[in-house]
GROMACS .gro file of C-alpha atoms in nm:
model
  258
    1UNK     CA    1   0.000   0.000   0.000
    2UNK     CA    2   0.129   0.324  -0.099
    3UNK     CA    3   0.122   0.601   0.174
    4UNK     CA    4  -0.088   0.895   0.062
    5UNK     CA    5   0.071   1.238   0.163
    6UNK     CA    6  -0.252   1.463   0.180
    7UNK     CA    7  -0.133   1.773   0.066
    8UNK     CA    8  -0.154   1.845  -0.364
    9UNK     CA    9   0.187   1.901  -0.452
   10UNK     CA   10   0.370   1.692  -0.213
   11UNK     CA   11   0.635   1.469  -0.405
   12UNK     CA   12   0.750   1.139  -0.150
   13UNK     CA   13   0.894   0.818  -0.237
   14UNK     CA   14   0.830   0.510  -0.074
   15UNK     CA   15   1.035   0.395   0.251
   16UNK     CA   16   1.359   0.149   0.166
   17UNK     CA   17   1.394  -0.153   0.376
   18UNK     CA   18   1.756  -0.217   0.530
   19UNK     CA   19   2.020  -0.298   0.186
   20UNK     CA   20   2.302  -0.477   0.179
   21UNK     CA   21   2.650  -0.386   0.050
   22UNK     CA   22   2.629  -0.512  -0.393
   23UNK     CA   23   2.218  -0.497  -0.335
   24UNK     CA   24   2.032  -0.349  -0.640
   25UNK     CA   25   1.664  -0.230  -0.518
   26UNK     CA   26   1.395  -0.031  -0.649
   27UNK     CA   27   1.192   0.304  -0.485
   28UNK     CA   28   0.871   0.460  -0.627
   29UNK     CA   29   0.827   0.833  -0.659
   30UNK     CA   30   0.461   0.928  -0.626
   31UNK     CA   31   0.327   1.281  -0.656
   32UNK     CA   32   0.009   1.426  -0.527
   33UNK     CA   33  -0.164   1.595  -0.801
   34UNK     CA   34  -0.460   1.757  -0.581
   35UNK     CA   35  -0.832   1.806  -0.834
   36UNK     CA   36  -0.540   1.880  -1.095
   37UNK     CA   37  -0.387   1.687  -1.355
   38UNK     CA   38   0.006   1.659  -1.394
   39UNK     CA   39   0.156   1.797  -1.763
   40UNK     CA   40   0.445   1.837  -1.630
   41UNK     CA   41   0.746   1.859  -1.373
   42UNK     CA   42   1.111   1.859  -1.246
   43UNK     CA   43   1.265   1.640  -0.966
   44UNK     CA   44   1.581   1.606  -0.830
   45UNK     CA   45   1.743   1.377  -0.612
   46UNK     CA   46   1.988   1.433  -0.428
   47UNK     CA   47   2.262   1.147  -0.291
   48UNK     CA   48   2.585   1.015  -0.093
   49UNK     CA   49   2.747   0.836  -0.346
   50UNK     CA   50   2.970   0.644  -0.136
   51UNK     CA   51   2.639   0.451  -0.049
   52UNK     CA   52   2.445   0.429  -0.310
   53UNK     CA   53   2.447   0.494  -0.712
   54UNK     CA   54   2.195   0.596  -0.979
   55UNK     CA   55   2.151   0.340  -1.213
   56UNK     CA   56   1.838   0.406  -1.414
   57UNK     CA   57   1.468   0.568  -1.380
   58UNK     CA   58   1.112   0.414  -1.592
   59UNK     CA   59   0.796   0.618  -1.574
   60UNK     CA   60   0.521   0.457  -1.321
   61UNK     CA   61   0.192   0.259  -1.423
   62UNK     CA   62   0.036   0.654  -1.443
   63UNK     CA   63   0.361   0.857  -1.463
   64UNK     CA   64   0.619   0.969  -1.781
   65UNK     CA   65   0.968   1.031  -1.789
   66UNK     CA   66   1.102   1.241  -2.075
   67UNK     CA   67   1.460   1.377  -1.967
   68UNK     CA   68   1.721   1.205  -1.730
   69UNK     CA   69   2.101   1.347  -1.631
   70UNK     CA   70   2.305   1.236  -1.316
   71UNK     CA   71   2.623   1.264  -1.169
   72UNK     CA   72   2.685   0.964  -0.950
   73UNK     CA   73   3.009   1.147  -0.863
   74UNK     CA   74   2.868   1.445  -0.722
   75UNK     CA   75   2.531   1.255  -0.611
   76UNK     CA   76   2.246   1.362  -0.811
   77UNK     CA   77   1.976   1.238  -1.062
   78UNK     CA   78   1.728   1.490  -1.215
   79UNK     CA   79   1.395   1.357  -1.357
   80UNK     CA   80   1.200   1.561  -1.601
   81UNK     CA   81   0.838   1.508  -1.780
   82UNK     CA   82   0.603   1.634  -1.988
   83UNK     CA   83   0.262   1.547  -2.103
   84UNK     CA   84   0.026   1.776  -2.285
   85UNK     CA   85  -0.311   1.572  -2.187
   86UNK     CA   86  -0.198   1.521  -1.824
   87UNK     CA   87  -0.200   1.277  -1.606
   88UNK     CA   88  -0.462   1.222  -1.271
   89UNK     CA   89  -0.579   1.397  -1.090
   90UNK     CA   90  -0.442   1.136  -0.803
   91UNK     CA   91  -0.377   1.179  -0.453
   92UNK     CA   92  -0.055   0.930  -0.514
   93UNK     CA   93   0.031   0.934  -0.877
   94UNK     CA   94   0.294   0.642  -0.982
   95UNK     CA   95   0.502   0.972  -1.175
   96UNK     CA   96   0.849   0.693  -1.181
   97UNK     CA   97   1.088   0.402  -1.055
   98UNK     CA   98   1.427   0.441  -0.962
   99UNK     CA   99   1.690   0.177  -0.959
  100UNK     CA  100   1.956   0.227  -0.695
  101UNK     CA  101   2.318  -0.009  -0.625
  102UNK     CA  102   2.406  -0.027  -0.263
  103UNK     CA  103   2.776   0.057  -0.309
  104UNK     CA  104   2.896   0.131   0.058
  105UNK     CA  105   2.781   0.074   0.381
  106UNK     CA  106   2.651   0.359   0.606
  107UNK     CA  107   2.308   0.548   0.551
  108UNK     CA  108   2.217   0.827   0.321
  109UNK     CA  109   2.001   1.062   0.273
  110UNK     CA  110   1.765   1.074  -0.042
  111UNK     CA  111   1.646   1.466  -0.076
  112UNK     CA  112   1.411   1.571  -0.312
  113UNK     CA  113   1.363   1.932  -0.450
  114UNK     CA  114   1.041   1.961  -0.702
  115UNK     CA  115   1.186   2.233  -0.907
  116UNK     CA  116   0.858   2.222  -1.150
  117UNK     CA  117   0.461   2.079  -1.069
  118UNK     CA  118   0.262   2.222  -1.300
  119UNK     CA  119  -0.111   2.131  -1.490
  120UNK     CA  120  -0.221   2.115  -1.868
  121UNK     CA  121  -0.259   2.508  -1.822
  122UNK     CA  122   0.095   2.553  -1.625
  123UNK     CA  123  -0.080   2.658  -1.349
  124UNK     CA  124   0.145   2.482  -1.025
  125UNK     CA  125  -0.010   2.215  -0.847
  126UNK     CA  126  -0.047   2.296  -0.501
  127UNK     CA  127   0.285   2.405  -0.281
  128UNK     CA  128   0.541   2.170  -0.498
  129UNK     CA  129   0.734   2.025  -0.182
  130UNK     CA  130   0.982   1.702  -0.170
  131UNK     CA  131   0.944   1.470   0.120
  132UNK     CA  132   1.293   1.327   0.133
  133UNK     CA  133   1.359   0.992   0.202
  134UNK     CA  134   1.687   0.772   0.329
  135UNK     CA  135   1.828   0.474   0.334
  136UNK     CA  136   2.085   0.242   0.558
  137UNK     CA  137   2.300  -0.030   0.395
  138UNK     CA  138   2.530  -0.256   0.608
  139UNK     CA  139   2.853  -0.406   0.522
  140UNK     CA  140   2.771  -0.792   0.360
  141UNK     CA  141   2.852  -1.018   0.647
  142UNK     CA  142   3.143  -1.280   0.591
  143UNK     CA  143   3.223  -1.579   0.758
  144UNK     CA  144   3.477  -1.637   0.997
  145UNK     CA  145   3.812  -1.699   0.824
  146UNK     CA  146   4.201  -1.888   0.942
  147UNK     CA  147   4.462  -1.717   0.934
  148UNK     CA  148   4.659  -2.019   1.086
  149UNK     CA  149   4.598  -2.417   1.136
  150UNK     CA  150   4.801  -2.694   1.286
  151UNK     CA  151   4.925  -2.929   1.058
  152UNK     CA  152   4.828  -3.308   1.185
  153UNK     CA  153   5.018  -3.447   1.495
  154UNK     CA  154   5.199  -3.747   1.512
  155UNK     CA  155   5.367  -3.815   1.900
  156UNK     CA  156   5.512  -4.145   2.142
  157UNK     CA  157   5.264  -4.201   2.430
  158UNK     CA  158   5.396  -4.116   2.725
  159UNK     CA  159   5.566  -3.773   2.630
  160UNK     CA  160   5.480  -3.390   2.654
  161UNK     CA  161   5.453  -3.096   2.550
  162UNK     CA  162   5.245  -3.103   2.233
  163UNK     CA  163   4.967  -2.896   2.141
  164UNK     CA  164   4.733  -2.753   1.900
  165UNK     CA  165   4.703  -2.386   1.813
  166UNK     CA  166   4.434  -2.213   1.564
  167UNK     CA  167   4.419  -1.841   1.470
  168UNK     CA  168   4.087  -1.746   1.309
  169UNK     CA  169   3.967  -1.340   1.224
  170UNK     CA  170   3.618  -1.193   1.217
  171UNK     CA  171   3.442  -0.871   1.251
  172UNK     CA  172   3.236  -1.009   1.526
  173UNK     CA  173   3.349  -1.314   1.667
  174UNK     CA  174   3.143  -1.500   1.908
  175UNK     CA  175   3.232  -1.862   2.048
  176UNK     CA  176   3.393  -2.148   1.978
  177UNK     CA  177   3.398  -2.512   2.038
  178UNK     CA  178   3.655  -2.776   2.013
  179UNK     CA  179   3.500  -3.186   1.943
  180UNK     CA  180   3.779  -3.484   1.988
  181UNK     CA  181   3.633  -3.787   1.816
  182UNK     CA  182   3.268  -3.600   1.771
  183UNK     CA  183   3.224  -3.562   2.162
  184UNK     CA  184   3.225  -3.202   2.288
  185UNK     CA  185   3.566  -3.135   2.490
  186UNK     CA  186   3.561  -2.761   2.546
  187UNK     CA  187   3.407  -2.423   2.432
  188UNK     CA  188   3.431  -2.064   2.505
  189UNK     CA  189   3.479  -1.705   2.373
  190UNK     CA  190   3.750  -1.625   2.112
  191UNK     CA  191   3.905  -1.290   2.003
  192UNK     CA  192   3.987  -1.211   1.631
  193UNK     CA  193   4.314  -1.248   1.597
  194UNK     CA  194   4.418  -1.426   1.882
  195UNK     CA  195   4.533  -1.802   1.893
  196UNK     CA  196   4.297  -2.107   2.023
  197UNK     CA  197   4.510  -2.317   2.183
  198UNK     CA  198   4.466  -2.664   2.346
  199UNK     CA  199   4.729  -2.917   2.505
  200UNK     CA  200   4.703  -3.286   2.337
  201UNK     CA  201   4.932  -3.474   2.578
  202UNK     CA  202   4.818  -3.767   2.785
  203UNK     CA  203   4.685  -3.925   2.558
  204UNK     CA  204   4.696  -4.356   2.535
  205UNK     CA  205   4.791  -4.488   2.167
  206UNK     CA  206   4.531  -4.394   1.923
  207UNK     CA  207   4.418  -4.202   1.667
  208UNK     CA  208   4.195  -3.911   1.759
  209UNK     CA  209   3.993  -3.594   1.514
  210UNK     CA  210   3.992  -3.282   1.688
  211UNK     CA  211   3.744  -3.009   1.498
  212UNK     CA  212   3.729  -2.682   1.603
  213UNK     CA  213   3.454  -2.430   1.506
  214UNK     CA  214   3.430  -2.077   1.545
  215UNK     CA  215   3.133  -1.852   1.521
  216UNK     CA  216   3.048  -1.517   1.534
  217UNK     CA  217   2.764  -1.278   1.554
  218UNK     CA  218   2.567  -1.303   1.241
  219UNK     CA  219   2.574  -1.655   1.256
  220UNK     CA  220   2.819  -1.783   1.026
  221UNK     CA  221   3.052  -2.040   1.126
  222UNK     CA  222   3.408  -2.179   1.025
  223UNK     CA  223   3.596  -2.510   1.104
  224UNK     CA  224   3.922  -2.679   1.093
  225UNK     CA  225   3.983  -3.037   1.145
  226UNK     CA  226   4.319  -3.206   1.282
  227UNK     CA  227   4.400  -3.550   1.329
  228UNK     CA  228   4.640  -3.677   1.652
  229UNK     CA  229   4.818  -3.994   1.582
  230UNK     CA  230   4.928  -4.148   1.956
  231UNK     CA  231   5.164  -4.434   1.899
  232UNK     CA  232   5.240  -4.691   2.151
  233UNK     CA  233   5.621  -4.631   2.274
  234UNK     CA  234   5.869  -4.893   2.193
  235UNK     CA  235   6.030  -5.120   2.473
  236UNK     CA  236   6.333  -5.309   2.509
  237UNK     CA  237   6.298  -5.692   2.543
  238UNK     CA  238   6.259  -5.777   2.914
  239UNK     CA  239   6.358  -6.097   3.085
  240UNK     CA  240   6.118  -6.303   3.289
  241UNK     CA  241   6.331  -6.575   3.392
  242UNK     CA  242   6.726  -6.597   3.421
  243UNK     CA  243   6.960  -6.878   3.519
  244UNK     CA  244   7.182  -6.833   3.773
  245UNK     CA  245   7.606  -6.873   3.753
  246UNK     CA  246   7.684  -7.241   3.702
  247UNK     CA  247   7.968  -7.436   3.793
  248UNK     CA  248   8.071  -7.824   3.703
  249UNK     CA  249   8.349  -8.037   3.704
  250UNK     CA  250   8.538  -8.110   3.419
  251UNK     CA  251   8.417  -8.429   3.270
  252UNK     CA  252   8.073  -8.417   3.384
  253UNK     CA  253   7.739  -8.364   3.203
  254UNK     CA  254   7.399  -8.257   3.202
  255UNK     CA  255   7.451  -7.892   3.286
  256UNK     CA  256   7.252  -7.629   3.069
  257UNK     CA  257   7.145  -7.248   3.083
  258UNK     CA  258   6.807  -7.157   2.989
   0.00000   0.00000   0.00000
């Protein structure tokens, strides 16, 4: 539903949803013509062009569009018509469509100045007034991303010292948790920039998956797999039974060492 601005001669647009950094989107200019009908008018449109650009204006269902300059350097897009029949009267004439790119993120403003409203006679429509507009874009949210992973991890049972150690970066970072073998084994906060890191000794012979996954605030995730290879330490031969010194006489048998 199109809001209706009472007064004849009020120009509006309609309101713009929140964008998104790369998003194209559309915004109807509607025009109060009063008991009059429109022949025609001037509009401009005024713009931060580190937000958003111009990209291209059609006439509305009711409306025309006969001229068209910009400057999406400077910020501005003039709209011109004319019409000798006229079109209305309407209290919220379709006059045109404007296509916009969200280029940046941060909010502008979208002023309009009617610099011409006039009937098939010329006579002005009402008190031609703009009712600006604006509009917020945000930056396009991105995952999580490493910056530094262990390499897999190969070590004797029985010894120390080893350990895993992950650094991830994000706008917004959130939590994280760490699986070994699909089980949960720890979770917590983590800081941009700053490593994850988590001791691996004491471990029996084995193989073992640790995963870690980091989130942050808009929900996105990202995860990093290792593998721990335990192996079973190597010992020496060990005696269970001995035999003791042995002494015969010369000459006799039956002596043996086992």
């Amino acid at each position: 539903v199109v809001p209706v601005v009472v007064d004849a001669g009020k120009v509006w647009m309609d309101s713009i949803p929140l964008q998104q950094v790369g998003d194209a989107f559309t915004v109807g200019v509607y025009v109060n013509t009063g008991t009059q009908k429109l022949a025609a008018y001037g509009i401009r449109i005024t713009y931060d062009p580190s937000v958003v650009q111009y990209q291209s204006a059609v006439a509305g269902p009711n409306g025309f569009v006969s001229a068209i300059n910009f400057d999406n350097n400077a910020g501005w897009v003039f709209v011109a018509g004319f019409d000798t029949s006229g079109k209305g009267p309407d209290q919220a004439l379709a006059l045109f469509t404007v296509t916009w790119q969200a280029v940046g993120a941060g909010t502008s403003a979208l002023d309009i100045e009617v610099t011409s409203l006039v009937d098939e006679t010329t006579t002005v429509i009402g008190t031609p007034t703009g009712v600006s507009g604006s509009v917020t874009v945000e930056a396009v949210a991105t995952a999580p991303v490493f910056t530094q992973v262990p390499a897999d991890l190969t070590y004797d049972e029985g010894t120390t010292g080893h350990s895993l150690s992950w650094t991830a970066i994000d706008d917004n970072p959130t939590t994280y948790t760490i699986t070994r073998n699909g089980a949960s084994l720890t979770q917590g906060p983590w800081t941009s920039g700053t490593p994850i890191s988590l001791v691996v000794d004491g471990l029996t012979a084995g193989t073992y998956t640790y995963v870690l996954t980091v989130m942050d605030g808009d929900g996105l995730t990202a995860s990093d797999s290792v593998v721990v290879t335990v192996e079973a330490m190597a010992t020496a031969p060990v005696f269970t039974q001995v035999p003791a010194d042995l002494t015969y006489d010369e000459g006799t048998t039956g002596h043996s060492l086992s």
